[in-house]
PDB file of C-alpha atoms in Angstrom:
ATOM      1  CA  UNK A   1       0.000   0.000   0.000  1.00  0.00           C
ATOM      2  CA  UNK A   2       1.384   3.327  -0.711  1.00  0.00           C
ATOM      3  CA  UNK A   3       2.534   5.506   2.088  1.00  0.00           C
ATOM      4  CA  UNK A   4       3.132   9.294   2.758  1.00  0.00           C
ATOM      5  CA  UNK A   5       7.140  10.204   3.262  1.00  0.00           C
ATOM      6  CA  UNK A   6       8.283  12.446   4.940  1.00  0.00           C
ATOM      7  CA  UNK A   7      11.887  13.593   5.898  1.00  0.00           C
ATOM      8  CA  UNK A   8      13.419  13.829   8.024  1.00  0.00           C
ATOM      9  CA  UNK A   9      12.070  12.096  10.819  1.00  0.00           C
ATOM     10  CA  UNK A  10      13.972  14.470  13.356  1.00  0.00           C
ATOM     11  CA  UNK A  11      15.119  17.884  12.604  1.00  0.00           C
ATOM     12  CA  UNK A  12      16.888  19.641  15.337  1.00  0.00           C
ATOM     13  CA  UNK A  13      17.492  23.445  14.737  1.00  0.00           C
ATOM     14  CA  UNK A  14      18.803  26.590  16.551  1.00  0.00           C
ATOM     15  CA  UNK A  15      16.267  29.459  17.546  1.00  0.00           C
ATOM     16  CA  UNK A  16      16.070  31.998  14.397  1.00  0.00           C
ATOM     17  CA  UNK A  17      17.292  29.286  12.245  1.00  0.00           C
ATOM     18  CA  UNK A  18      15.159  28.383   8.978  1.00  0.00           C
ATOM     19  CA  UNK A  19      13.837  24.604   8.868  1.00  0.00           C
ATOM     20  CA  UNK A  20      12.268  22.972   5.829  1.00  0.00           C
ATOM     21  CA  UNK A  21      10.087  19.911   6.232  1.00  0.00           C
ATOM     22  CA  UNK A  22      10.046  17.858   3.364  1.00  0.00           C
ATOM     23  CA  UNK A  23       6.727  15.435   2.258  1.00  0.00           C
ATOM     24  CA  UNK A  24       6.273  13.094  -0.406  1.00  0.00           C
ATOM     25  CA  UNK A  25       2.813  12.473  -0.936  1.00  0.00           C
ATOM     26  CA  UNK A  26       0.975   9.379  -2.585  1.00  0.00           C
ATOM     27  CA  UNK A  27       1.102   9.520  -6.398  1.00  0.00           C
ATOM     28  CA  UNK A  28      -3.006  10.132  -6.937  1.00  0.00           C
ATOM     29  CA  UNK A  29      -3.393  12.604  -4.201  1.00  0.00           C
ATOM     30  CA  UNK A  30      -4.202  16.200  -5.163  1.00  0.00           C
ATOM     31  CA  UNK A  31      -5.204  17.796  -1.936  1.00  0.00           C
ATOM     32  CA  UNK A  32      -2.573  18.243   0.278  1.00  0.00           C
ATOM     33  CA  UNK A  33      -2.167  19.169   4.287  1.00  0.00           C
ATOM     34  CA  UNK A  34      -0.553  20.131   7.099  1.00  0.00           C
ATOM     35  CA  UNK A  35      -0.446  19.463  10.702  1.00  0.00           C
ATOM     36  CA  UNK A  36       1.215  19.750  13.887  1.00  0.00           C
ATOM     37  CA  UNK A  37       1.061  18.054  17.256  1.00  0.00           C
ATOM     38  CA  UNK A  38       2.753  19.454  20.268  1.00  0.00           C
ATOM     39  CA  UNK A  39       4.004  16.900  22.511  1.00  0.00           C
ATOM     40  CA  UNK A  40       0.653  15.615  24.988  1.00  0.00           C
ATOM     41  CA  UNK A  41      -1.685  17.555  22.724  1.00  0.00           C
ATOM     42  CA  UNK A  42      -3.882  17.055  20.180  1.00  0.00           C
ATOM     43  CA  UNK A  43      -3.229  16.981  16.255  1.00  0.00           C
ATOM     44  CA  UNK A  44      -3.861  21.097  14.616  1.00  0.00           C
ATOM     45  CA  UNK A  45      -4.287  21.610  11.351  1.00  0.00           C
ATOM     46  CA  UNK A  46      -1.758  24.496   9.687  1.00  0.00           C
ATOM     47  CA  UNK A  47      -2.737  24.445   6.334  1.00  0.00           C
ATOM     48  CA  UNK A  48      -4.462  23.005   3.212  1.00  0.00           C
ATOM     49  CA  UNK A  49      -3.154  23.231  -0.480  1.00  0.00           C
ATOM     50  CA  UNK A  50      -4.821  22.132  -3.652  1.00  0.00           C
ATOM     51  CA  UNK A  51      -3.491  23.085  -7.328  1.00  0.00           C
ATOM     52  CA  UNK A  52      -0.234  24.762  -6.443  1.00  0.00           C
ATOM     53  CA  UNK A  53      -2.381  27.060  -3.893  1.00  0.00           C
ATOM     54  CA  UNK A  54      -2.848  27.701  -0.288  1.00  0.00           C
ATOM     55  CA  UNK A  55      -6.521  26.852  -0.269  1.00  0.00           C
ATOM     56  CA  UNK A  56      -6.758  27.144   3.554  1.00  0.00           C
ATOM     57  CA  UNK A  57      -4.738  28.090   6.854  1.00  0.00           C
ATOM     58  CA  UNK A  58      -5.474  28.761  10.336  1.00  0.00           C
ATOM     59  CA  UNK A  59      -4.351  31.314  12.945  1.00  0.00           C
ATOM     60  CA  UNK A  60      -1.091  29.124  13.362  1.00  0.00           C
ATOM     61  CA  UNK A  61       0.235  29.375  10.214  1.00  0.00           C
ATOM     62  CA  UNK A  62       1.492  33.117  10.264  1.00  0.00           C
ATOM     63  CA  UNK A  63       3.946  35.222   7.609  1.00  0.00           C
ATOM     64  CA  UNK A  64       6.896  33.132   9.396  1.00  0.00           C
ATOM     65  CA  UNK A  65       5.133  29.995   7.595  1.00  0.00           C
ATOM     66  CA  UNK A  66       5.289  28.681   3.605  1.00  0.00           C
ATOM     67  CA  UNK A  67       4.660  25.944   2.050  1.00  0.00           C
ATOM     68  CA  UNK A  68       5.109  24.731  -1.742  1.00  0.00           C
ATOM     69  CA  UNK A  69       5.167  21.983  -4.291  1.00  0.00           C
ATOM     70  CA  UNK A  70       8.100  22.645  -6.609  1.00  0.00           C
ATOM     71  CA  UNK A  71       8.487  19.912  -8.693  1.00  0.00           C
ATOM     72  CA  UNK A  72       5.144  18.381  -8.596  1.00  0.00           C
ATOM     73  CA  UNK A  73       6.111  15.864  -5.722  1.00  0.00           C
ATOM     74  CA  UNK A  74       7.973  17.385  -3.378  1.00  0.00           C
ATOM     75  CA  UNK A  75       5.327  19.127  -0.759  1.00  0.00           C
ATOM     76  CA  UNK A  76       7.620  21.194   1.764  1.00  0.00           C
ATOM     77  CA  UNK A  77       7.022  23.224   4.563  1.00  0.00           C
ATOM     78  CA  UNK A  78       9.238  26.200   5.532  1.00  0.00           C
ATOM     79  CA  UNK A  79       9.735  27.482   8.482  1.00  0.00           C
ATOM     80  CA  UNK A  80      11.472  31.220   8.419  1.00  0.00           C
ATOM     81  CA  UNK A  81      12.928  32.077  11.559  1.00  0.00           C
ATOM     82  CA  UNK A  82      12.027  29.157  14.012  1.00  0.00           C
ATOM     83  CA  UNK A  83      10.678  29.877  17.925  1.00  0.00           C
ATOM     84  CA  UNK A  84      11.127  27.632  20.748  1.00  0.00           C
ATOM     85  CA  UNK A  85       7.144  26.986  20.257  1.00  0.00           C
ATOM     86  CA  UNK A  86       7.278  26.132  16.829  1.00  0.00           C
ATOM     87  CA  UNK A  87       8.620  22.364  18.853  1.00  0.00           C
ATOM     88  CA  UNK A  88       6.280  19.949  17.369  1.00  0.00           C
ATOM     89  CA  UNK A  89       5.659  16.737  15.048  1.00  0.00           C
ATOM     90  CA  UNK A  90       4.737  17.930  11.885  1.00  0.00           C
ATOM     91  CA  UNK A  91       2.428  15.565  10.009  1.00  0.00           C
ATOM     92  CA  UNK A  92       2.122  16.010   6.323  1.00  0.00           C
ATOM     93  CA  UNK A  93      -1.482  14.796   5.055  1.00  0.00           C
ATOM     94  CA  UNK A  94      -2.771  14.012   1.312  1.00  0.00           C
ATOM     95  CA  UNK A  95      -6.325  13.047  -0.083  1.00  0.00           C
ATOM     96  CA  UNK A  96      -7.284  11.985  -3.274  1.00  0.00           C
ATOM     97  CA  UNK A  97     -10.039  14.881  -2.857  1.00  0.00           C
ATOM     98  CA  UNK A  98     -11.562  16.401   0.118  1.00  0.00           C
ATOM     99  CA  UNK A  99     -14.473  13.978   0.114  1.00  0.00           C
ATOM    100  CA  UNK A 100     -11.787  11.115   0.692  1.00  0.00           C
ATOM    101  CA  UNK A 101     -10.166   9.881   4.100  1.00  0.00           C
ATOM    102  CA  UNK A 102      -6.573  11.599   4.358  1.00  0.00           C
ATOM    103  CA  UNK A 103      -3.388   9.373   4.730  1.00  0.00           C
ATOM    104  CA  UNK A 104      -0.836  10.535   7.144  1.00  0.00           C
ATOM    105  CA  UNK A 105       3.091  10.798   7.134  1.00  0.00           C
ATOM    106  CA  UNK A 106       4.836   9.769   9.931  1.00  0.00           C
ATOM    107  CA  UNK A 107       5.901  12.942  10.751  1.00  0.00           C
ATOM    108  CA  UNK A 108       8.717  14.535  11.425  1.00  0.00           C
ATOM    109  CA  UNK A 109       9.580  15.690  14.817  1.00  0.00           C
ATOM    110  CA  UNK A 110      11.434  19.050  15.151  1.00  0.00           C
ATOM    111  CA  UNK A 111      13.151  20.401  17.898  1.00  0.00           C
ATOM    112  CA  UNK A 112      14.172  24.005  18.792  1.00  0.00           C
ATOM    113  CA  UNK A 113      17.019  24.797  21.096  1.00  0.00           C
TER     114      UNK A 113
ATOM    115  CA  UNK B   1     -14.905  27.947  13.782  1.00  0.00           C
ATOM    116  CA  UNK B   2     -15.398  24.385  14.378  1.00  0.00           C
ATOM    117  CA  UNK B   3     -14.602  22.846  17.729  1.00  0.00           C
ATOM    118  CA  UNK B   4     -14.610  19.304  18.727  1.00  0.00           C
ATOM    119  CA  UNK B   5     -14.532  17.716  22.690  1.00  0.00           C
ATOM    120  CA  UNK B   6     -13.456  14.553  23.407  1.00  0.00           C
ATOM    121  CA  UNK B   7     -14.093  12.523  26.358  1.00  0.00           C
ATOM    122  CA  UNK B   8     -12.754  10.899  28.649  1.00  0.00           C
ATOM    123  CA  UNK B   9      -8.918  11.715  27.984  1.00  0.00           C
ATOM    124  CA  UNK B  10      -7.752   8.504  29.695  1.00  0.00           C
ATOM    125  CA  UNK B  11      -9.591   4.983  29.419  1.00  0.00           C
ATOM    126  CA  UNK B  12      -8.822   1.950  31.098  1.00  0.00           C
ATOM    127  CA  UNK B  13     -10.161  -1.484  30.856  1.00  0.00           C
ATOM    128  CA  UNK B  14      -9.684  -5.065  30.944  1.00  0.00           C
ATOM    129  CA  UNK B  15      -8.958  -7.608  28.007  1.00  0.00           C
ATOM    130  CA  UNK B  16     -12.050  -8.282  26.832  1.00  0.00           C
ATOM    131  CA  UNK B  17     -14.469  -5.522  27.478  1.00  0.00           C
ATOM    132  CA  UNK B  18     -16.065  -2.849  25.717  1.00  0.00           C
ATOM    133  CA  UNK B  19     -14.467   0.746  25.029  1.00  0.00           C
ATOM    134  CA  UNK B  20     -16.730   3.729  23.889  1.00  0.00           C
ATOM    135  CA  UNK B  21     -15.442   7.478  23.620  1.00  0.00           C
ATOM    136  CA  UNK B  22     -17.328   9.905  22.648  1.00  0.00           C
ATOM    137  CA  UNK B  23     -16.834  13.912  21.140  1.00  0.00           C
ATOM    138  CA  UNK B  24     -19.113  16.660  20.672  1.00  0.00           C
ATOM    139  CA  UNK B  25     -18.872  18.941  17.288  1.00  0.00           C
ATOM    140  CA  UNK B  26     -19.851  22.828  17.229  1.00  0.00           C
ATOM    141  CA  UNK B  27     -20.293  23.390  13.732  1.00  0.00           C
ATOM    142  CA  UNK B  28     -23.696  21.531  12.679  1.00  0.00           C
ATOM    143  CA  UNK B  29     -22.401  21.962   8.887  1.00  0.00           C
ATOM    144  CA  UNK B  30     -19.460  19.360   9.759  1.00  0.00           C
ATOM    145  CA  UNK B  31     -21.073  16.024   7.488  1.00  0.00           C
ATOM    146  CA  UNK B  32     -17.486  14.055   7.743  1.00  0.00           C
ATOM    147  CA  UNK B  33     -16.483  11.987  11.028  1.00  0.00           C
ATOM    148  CA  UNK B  34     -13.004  10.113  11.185  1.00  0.00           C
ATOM    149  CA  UNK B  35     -11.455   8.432  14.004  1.00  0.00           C
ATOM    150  CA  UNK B  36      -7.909   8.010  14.015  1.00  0.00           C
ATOM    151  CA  UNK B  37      -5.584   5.786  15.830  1.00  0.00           C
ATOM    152  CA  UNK B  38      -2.190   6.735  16.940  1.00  0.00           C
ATOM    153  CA  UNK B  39       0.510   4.247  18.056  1.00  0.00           C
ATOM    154  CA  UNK B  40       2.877   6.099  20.366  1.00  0.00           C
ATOM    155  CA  UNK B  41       5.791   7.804  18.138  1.00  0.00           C
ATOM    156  CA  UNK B  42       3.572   6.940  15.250  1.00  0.00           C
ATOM    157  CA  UNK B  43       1.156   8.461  12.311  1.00  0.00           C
ATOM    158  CA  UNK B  44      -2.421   9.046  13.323  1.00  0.00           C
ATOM    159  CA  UNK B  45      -3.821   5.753  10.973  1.00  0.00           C
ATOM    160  CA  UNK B  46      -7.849   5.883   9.913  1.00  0.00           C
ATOM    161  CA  UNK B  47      -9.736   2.934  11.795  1.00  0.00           C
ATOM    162  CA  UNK B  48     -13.287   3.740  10.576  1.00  0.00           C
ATOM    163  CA  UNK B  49     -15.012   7.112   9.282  1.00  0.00           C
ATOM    164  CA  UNK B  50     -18.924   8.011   9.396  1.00  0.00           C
ATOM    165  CA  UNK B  51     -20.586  10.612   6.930  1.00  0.00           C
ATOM    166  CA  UNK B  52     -23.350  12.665   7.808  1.00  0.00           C
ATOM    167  CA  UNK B  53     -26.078  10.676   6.221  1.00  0.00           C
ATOM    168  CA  UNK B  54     -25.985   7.607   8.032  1.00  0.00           C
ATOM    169  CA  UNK B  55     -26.313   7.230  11.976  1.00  0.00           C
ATOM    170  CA  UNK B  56     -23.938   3.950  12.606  1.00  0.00           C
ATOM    171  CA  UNK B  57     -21.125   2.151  10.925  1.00  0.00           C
ATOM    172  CA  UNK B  58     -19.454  -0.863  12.131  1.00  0.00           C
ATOM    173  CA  UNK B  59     -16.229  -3.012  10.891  1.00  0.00           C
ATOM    174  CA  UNK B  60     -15.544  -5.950  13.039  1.00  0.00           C
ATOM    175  CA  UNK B  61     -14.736  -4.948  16.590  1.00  0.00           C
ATOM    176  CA  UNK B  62     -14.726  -1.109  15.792  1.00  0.00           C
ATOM    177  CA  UNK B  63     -17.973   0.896  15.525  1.00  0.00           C
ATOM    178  CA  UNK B  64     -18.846   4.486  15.199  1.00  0.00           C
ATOM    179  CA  UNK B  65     -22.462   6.041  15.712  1.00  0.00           C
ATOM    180  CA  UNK B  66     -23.680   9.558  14.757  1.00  0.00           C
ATOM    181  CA  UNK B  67     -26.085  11.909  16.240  1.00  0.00           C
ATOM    182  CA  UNK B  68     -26.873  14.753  13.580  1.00  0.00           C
ATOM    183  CA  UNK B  69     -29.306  16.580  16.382  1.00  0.00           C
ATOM    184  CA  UNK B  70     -27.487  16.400  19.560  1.00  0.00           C
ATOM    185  CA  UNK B  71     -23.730  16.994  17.661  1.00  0.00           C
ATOM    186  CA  UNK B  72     -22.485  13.862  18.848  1.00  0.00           C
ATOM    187  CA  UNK B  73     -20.651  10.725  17.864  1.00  0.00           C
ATOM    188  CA  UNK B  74     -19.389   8.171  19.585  1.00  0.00           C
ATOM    189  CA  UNK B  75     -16.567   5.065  19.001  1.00  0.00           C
ATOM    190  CA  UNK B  76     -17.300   1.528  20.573  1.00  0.00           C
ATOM    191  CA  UNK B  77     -14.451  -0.926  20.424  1.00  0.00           C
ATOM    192  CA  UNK B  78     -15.622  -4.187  21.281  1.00  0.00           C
ATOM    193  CA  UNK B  79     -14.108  -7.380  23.134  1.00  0.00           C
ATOM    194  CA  UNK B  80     -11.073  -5.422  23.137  1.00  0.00           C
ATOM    195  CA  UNK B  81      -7.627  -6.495  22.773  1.00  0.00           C
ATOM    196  CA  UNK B  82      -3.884  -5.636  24.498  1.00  0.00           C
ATOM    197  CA  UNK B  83      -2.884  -4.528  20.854  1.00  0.00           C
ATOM    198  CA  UNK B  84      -6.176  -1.811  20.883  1.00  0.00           C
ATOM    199  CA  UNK B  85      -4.029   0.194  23.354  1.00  0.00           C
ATOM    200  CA  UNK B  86      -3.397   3.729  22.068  1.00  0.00           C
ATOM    201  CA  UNK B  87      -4.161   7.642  21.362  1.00  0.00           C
ATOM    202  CA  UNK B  88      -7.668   8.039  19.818  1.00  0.00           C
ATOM    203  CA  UNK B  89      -9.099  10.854  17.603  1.00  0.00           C
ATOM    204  CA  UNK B  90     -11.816  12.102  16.835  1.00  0.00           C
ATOM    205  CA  UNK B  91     -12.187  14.501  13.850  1.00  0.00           C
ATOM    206  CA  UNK B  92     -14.981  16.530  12.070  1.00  0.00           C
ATOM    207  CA  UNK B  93     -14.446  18.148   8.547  1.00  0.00           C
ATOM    208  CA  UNK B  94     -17.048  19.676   5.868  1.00  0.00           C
ATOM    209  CA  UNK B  95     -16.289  17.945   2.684  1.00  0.00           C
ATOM    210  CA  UNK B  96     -18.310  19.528   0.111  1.00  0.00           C
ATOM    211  CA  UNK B  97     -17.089  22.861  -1.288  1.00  0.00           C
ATOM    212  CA  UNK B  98     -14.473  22.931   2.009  1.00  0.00           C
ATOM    213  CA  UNK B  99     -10.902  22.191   1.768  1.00  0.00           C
ATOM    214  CA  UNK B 100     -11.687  19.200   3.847  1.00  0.00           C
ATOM    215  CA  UNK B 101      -8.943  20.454   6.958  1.00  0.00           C
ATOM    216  CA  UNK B 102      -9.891  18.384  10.398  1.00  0.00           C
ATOM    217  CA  UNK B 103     -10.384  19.779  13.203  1.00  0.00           C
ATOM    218  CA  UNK B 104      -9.186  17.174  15.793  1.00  0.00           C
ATOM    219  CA  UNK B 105     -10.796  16.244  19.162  1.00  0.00           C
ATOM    220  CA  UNK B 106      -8.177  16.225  22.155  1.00  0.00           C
ATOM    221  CA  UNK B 107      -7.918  12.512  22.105  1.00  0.00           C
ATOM    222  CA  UNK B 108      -8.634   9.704  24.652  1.00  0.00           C
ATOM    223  CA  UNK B 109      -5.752   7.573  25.975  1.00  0.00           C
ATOM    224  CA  UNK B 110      -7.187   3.612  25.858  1.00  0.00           C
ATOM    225  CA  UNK B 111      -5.121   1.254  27.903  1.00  0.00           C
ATOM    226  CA  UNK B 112      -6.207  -2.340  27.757  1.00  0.00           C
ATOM    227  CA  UNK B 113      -5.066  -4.615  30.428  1.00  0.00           C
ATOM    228  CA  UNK B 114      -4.363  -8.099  29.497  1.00  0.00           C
TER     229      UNK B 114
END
């Protein structure tokens, strides 16, 4: 069964420092997502992107947050100048459409000193 | 926005019996209900899923049942096993003409004892 990828699975990164989150999603999927969990909490979504656009965010995902699809696999999220809260696992997310179930990535978990 | 409660946060019960958790939704225009399981250090994985246009859907052990009116739904595990033991989710999304983003519930850790 085909998974979501993402990498790496631990990023460790100095306050201020710029972090980029890398996701390979499943081949069909066109609807694209993502989310963070802070350690003991529950899962919040960031942000949704469908057709090379940001279709969605929430209050979370402020100017210091981007995300893209370069090369038409690749979905990456950037992270400009990184803040001890921005500690999470970040889950990437991809449907075939918004009516369909979403398949996770495993995360990656990333770490601000 | 949408909000979603889930209850009880921690859930513990012998080999065997029956598990039910249960989350309330704010926005009555949610129509899509997952419940997600998540291993610790693992990905949140889909165990079952209920639209809004039918009340109760079971597989196996795992069921999920929907009230529309009162903005509730509800997971039963049944005859549950040592292997059931993990975070659970709750989710509601609006599919149609929404970008389908879930809001999650706070989750309910299920400890079985063998």
């Amino acid at each position: 069964e085909p998974e979501v990828t993402q990498t790496p699975s631990h990023q460790v990164t100095q306050m201020g420092q710029e972090v980029i989150l890398r996701c390979v999603p499943i081949s069909n999927h066109l609807y694209f997502y993502w989310y963070r969990q802070i350690l003991g909490q529950k899962v919040e979504f960031l942000v949704s992107f469908y057709n090379n656009e940001i279709s969605e965010k929430s209050e979370i995902f402020d100017d210091q947050f981007s995300v893209e699809r370069p090369d038409g696999s690749n979905f990456t999220l950037k992270i400009r100048s990184t803040k001890l809260e921005d500690s999470a696992m970040y889950f990437c997310a991809g449907a075939q459409n918004p009516n369909q179930p979403q398949h996770f990535g495993d995360g990656t978990r990333l770490s601000i000193l | 926005g949408e909000n979603v409660e889930q209850h009880p946060s921690t859930l513990s019960v012998q080999e065997g019996d029956s598990a039910v958790i249960k989350c309330t939704y704010s926005d009555s225009a949610s129509n899509y209900f997952p419940w997600y399981k998540q291993e610790l250090g693992k990905r949140p994985q889909l165990i079952i899923d209920i639209r809004s246009n039918v009340g109760e859907k079971k597989d196996q052990r795992i069921a999920v049942t929907l009230n529309k009116t009162a903005k509730h739904f509800s997971l039963h595990i049944t005859e549950t096993q040592p292997e059931d033991s993990a975070v659970y989710f709750c989710a509601a999304s609006q599919l149609i003409g929404n970008t389908g983003k879930l809001i999650f519930g706070q989750g309910t850790t299920l400890q079985v004892k063998p």
